[in-house]
mmCIF file of C-alpha atoms in Angstrom:
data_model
loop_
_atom_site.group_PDB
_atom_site.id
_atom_site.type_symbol
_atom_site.label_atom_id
_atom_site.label_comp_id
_atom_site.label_asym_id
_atom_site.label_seq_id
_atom_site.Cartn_x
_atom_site.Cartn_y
_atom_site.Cartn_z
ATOM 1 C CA UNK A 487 106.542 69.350 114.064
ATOM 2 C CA UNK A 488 108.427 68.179 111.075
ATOM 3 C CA UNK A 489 111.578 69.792 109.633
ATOM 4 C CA UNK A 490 111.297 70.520 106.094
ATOM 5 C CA UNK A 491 115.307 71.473 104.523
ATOM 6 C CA UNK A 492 116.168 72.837 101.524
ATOM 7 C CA UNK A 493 118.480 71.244 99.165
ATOM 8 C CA UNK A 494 120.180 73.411 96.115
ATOM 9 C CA UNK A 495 122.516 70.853 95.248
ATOM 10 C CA UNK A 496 123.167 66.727 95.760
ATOM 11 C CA UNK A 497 125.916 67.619 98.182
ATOM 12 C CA UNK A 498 123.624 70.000 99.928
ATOM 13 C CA UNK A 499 120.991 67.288 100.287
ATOM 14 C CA UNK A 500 123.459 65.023 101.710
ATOM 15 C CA UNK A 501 124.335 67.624 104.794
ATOM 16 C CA UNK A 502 120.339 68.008 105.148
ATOM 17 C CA UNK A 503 119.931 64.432 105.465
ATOM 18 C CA UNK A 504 122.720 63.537 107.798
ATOM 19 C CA UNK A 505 121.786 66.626 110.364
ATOM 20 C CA UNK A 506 118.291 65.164 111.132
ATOM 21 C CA UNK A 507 116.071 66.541 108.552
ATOM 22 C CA UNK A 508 112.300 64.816 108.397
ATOM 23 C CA UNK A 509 111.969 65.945 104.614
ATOM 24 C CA UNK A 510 114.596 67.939 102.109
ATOM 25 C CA UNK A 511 112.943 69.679 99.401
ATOM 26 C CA UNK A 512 114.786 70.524 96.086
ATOM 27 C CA UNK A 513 113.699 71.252 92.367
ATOM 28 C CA UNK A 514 114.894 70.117 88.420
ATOM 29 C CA UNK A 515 117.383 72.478 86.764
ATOM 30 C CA UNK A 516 114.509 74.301 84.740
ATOM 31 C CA UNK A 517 112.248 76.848 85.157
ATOM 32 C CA UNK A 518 109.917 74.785 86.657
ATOM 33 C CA UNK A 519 110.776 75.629 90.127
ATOM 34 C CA UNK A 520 111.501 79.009 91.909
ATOM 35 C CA UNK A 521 114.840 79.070 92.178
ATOM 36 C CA UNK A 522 116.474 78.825 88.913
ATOM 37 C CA UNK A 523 119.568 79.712 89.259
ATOM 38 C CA UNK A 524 122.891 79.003 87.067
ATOM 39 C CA UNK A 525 124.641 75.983 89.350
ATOM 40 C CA UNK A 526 121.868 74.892 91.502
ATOM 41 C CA UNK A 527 119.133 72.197 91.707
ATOM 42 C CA UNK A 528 118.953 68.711 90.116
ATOM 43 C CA UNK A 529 119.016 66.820 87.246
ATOM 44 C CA UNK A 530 116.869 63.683 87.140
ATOM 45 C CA UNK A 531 119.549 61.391 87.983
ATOM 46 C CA UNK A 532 120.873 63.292 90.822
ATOM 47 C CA UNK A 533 117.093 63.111 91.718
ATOM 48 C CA UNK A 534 116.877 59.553 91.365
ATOM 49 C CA UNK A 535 119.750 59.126 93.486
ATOM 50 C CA UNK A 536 119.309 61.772 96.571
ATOM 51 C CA UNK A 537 115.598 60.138 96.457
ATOM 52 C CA UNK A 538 117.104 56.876 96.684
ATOM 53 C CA UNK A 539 119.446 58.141 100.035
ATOM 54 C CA UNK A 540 116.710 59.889 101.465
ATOM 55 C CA UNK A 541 114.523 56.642 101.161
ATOM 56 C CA UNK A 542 117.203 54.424 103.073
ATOM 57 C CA UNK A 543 117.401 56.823 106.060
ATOM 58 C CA UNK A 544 113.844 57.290 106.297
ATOM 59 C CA UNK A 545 113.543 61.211 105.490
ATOM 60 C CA UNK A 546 110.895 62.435 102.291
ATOM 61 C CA UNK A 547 111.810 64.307 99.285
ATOM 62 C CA UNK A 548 109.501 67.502 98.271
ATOM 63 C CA UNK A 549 110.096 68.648 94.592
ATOM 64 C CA UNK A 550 109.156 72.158 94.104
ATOM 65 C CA UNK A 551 107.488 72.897 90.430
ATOM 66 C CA UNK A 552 106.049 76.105 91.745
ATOM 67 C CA UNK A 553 106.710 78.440 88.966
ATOM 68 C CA UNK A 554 103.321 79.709 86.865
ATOM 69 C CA UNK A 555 103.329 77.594 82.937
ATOM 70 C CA UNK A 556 102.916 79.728 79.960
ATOM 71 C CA UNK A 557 100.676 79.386 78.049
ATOM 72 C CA UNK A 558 102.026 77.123 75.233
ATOM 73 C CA UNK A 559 104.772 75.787 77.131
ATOM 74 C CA UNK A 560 102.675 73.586 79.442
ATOM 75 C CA UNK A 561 104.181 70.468 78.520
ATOM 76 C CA UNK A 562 107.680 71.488 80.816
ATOM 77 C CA UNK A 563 105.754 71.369 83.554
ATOM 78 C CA UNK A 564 103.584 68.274 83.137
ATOM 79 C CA UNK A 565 106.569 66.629 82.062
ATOM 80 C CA UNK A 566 108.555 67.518 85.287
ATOM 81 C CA UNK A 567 105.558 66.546 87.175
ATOM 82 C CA UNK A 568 105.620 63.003 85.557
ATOM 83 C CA UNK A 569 109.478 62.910 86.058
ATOM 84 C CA UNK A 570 109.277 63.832 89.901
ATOM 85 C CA UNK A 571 106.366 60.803 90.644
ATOM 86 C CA UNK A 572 108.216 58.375 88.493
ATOM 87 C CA UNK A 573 111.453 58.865 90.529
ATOM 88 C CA UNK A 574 109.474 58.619 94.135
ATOM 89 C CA UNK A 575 108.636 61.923 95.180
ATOM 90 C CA UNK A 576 107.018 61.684 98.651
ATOM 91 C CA UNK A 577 105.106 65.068 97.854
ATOM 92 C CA UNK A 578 105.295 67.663 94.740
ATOM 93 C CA UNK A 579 105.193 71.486 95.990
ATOM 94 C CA UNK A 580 102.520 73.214 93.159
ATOM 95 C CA UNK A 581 101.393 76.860 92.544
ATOM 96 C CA UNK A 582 99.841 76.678 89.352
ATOM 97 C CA UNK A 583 96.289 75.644 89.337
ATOM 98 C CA UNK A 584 96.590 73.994 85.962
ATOM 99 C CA UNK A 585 99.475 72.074 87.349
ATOM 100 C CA UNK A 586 97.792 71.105 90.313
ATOM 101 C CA UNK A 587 94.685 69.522 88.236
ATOM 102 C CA UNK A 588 96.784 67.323 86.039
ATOM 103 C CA UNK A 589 98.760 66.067 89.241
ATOM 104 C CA UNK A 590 95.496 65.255 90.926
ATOM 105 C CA UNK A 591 93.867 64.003 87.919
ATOM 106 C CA UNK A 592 96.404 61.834 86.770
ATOM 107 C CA UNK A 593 97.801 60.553 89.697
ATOM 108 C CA UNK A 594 95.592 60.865 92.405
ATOM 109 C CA UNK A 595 97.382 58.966 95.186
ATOM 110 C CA UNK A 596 100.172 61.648 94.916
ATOM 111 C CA UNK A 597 100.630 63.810 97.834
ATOM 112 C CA UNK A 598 99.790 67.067 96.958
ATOM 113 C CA UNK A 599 101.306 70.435 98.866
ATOM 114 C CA UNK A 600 100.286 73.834 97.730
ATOM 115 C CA UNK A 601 103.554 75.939 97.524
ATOM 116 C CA UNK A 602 103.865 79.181 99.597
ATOM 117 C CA UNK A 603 103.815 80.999 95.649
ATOM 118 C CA UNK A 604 100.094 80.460 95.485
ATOM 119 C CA UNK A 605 99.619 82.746 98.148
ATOM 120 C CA UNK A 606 97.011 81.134 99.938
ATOM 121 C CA UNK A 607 96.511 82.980 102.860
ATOM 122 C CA UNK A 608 92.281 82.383 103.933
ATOM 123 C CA UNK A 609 90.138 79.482 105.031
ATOM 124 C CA UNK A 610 87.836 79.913 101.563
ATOM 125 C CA UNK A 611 91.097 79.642 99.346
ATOM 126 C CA UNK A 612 92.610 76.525 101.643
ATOM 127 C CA UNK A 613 89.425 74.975 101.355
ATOM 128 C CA UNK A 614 88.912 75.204 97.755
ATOM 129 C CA UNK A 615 92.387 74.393 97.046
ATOM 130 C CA UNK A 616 91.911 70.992 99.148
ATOM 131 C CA UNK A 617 88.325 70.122 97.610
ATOM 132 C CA UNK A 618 89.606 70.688 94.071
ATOM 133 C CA UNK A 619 92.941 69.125 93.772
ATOM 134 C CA UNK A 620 92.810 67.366 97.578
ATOM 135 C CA UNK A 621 95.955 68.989 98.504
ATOM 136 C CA UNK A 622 97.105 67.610 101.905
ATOM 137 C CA UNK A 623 99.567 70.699 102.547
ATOM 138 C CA UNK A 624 99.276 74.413 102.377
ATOM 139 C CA UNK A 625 103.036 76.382 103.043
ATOM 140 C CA UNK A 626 101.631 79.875 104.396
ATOM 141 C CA UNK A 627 103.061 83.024 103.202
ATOM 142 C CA UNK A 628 105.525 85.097 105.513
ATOM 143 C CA UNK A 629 102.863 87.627 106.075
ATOM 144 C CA UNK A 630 100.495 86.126 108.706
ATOM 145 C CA UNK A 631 100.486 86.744 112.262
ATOM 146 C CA UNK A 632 100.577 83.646 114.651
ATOM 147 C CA UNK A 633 97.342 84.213 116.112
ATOM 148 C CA UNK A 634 95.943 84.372 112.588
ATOM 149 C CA UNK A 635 97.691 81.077 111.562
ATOM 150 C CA UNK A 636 95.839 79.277 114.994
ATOM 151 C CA UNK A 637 92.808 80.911 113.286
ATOM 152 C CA UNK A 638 93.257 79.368 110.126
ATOM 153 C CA UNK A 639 94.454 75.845 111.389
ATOM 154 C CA UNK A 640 91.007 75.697 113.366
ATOM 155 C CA UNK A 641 88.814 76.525 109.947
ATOM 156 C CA UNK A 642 90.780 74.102 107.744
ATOM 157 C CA UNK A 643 91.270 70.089 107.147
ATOM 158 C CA UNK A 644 94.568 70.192 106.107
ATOM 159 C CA UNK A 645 98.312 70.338 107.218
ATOM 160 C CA UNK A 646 99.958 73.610 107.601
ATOM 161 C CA UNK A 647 103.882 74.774 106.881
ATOM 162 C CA UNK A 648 105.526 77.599 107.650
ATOM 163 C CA UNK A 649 109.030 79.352 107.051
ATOM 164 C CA UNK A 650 111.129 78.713 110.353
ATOM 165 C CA UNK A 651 114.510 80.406 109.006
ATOM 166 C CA UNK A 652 115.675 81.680 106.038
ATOM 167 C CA UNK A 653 115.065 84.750 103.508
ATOM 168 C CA UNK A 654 112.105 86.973 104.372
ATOM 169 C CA UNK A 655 109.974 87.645 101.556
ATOM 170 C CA UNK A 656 107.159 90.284 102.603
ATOM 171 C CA UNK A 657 105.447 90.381 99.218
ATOM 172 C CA UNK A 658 102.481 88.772 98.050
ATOM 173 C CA UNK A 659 104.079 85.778 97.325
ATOM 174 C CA UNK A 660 103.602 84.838 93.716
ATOM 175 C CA UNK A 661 102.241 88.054 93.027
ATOM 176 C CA UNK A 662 105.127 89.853 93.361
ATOM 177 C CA UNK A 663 106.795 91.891 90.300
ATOM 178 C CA UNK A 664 109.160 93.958 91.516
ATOM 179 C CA UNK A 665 112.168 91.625 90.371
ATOM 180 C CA UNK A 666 110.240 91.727 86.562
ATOM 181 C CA UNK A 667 110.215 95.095 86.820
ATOM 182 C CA UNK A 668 113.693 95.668 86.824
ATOM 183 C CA UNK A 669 115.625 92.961 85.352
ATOM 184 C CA UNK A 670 112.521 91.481 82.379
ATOM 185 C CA UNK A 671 113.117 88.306 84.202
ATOM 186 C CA UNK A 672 109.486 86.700 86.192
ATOM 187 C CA UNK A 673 110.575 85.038 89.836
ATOM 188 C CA UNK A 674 106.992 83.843 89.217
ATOM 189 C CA UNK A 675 107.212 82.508 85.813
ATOM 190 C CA UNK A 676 111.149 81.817 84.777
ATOM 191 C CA UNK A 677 112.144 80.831 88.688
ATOM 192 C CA UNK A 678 114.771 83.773 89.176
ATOM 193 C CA UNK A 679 114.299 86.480 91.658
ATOM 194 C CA UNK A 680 117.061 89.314 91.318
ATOM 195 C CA UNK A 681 119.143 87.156 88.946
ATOM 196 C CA UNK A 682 122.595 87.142 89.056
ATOM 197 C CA UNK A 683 123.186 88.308 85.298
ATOM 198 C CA UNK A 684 121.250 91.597 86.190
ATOM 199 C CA UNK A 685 123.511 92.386 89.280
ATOM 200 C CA UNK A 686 126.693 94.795 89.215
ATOM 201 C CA UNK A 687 128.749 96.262 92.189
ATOM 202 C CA UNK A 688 130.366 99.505 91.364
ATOM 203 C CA UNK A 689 132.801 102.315 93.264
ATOM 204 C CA UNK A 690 131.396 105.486 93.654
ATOM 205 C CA UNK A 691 134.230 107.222 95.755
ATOM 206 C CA UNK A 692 134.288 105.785 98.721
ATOM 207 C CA UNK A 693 130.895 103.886 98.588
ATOM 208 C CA UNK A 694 130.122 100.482 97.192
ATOM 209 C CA UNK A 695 126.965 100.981 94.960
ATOM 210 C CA UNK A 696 124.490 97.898 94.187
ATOM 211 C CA UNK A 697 122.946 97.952 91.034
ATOM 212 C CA UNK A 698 119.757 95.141 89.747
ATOM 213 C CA UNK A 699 118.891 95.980 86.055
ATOM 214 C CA UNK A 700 119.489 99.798 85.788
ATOM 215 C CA UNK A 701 118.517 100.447 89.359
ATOM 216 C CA UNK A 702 120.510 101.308 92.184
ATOM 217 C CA UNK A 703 119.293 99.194 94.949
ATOM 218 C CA UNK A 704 122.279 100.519 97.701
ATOM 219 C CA UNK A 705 125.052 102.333 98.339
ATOM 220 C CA UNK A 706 127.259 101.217 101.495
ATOM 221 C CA UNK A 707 130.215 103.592 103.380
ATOM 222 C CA UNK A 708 133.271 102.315 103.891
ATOM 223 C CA UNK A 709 133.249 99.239 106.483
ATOM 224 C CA UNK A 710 129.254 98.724 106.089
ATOM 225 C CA UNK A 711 128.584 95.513 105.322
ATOM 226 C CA UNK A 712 127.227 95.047 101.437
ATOM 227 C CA UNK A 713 124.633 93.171 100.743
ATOM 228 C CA UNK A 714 122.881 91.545 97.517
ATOM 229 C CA UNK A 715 120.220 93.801 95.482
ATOM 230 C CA UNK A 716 117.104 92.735 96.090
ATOM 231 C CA UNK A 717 114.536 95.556 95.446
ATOM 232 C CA UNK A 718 112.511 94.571 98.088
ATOM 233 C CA UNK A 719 115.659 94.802 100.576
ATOM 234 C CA UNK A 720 116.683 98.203 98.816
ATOM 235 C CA UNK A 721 117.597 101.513 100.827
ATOM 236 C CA UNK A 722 115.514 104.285 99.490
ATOM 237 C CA UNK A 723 114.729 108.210 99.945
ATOM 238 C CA UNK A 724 110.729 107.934 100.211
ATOM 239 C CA UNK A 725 109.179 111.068 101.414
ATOM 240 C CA UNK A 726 112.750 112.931 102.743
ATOM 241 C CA UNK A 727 113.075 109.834 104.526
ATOM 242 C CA UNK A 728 116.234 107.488 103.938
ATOM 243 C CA UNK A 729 115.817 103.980 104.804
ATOM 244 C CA UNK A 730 114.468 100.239 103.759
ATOM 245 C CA UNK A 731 111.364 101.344 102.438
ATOM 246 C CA UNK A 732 109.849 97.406 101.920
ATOM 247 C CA UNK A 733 112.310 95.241 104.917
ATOM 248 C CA UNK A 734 115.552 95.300 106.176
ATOM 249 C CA UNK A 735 118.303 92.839 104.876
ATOM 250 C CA UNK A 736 117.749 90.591 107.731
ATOM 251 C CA UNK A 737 116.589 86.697 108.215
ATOM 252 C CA UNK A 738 113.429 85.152 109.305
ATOM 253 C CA UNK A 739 114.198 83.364 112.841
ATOM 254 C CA UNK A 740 111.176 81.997 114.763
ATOM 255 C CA UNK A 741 113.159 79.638 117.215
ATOM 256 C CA UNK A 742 111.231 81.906 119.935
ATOM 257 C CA UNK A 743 107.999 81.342 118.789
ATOM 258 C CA UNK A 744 108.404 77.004 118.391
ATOM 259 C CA UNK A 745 106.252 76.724 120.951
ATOM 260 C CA UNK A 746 102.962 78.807 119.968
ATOM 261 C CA UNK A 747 103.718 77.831 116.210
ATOM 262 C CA UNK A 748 103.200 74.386 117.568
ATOM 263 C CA UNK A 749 99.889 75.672 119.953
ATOM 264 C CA UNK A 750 98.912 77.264 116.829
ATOM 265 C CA UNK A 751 98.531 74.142 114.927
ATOM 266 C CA UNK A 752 101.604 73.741 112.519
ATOM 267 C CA UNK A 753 102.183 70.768 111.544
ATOM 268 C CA UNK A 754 105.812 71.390 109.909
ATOM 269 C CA UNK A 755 108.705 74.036 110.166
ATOM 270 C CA UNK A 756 110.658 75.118 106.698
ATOM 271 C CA UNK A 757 113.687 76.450 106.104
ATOM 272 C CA UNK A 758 114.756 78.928 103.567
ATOM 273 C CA UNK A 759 118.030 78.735 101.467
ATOM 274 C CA UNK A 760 118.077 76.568 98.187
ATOM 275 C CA UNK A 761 120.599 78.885 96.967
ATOM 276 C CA UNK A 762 122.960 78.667 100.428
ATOM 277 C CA UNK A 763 125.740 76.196 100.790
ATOM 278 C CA UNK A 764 125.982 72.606 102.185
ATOM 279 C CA UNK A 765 127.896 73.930 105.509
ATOM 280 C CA UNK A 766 124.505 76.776 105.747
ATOM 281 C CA UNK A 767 122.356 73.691 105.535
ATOM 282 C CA UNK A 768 124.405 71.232 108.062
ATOM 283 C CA UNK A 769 124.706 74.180 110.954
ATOM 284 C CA UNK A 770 120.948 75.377 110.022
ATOM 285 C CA UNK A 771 119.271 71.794 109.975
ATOM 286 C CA UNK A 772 121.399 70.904 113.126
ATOM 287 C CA UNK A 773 120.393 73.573 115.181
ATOM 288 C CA UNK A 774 116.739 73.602 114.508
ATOM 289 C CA UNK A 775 116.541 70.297 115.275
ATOM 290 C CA UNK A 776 118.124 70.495 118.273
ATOM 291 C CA UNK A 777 115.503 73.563 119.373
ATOM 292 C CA UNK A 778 112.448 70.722 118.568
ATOM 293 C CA UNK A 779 113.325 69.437 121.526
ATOM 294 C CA UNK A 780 115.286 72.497 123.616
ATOM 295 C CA UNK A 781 114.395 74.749 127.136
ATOM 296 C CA UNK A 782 113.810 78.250 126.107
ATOM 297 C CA UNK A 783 116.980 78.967 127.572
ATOM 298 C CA UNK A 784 118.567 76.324 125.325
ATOM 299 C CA UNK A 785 117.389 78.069 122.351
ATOM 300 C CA UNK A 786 118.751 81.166 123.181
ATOM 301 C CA UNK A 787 122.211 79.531 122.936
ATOM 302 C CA UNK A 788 120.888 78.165 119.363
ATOM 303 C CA UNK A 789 119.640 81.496 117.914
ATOM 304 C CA UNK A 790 123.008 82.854 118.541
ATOM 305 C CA UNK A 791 124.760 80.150 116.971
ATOM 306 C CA UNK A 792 122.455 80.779 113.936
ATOM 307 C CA UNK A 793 122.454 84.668 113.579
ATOM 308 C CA UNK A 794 126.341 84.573 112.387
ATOM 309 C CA UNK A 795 124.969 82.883 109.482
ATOM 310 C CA UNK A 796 122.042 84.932 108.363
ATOM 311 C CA UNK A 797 121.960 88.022 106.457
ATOM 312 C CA UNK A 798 123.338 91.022 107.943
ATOM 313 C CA UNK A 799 123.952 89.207 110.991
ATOM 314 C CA UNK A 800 120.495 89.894 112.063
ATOM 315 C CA UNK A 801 117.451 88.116 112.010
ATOM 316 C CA UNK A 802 113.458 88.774 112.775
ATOM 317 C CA UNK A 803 110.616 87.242 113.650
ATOM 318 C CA UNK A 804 109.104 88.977 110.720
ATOM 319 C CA UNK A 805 105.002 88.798 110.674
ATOM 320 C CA UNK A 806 105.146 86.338 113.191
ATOM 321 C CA UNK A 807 105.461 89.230 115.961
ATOM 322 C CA UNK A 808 104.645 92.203 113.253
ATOM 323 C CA UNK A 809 106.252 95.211 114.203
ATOM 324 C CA UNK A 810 107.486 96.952 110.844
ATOM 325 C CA UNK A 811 106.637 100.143 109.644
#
């Protein structure tokens, strides 16, 4: 299976490179992709150039435009499109239908993967997608089951992806609005989930108190670890009941399930964490790679080494062995 890294930042593409990735994936500085944040992704030169780096060692580049276009504004998106096949994208990673027509109808030899965002989760919406636009890729949504992805695999003629390590997102993906909701800002439209500029930390007492928008997402005792507002990852009082109502603040980690993932018909493993640092991506990329190839009991040496770097310190296999509430 190939290894598909994520790369936030020239420096981070570098480290993703270097530790053995098969493809890095990465998006403009623009709202074009889903993770718009202030100090990450690319310019087109910095493009041009990690394209150029990844070219000489023989790894792909995947640029993510899978935001939604508004209505009006199309022309950001078409143009990033053009951009992203003029500087040698291997493959562009597309939610929006609209988006996905003009990149198949104006240059059809591109390689075409549909992004996790457009939440294409069935054989009838894979096939569609495939006979439309002739995408060659679908990245599944972290909601599926792995005897339901060796389902799908068997009903569909094209490659599938799926999230190895990383942030768990147990939403619809693309469909989500919780973020909107609370901060005005559209993960699905403007790129920013949870956005930094909506965010506060305050002291209540003794407790640390996480705020998104004019929400309290948390509140941590003294000595708990703290960890970013996410509404999704939020502790709430539902029913006389306090607890994560939606998931835990805890990372996806399927290094125990390589082997039926690969059974199962998956052609290629992705990592989460555009937004994490160059030294995330190195260890992250390294280790994976290294679990490709490892014994069972190997791996369990590697998922150690990896769940001191994800968030809370824990990690879960998520839908992949679904066992939430």
């Amino acid at each position: 299976m190939e290894l598909i890294c994520p790369a936030g930042t020239p420096a981070a593409f570098r480290e993703a490179v270097e530790a053995g990735a098969d493809a890095v994936y990465c998006g403009f500085r623009d709202e074009t992709n889903a993770r718009n944040f202030p100090g990450l992704n690319f310019s087109r030169e910095e493009l041009r150039q990690s394209t150029a780096l990844a070219q000489r060692k023989g790894v792909q580049t995947f640029v993510a435009l899978n935001t939604f276009m508004r209505a009006g504004d199309e022309a950001l998106w078409y143009s990033a499109a053009d951009d992203a096949v003029a500087l040698g994208a291997d493959a562009l990673i597309l939610a929006d239908f609209g988006l996905m027509a003009y990149v198949a109808e104006k240059y059809p030899q591109q390689r075409l993967h549909v992004s996790v965002q457009a939440s294409a989760s069935n054989a009838d919406a894979i096939r569609f997608l495939v006979e439309a636009f002739g995408a060659r890729r679908v990245v599944l949504p972290r909601v599926l089951t792995v005897q339901d992805i060796a389902r799908l695999t068997r009903q569909i003629d094209c490659e599938v992806e799926v999230f190895a390590f990383g942030g768990l997102c147990v939403m619809a993906e693309g469909r989500c609005s919780l973020s909107s909701y609370a901060t005005g800002k559209s993960p699905n439209m403007n790129g920013v989930c949870s956005p930094a500029s909506h965010v506060r930390y305050r002291q209540d007492g003794a407790d640390l108190v996480s705020e998104l928008g004019a929400y309290t997402i948390n509140r941590f005792g003294p000595g708990e670890a703290s960890g970013y507002p996410t509404l999704c990852k939020g502790r709430f009082d539902v029913g006389g009941v306090e607890g994560y109502a939606f998931e835990d603040p805890v990372s996806l980690d399927v290094i125990d399930e390589i082997d039926a993932l690969r059974a199962a018909g998956v052609s290629a493993l992705k990592i989460e964490g555009r937004q994490r640092g160059k030294a995330y991506v190195a260890e992250v990329v390294s280790s994976l790679k290294k679990a490709l190839d490892a014994t069972p009991a190997e791996r369990a040496v590697l998922v150690a080494r990896l769940r001191t770097m994800s968030e809370g310190q824990r990690t879960t296999a998520g839908a992949y062995d679904k066992r939430w509430r």
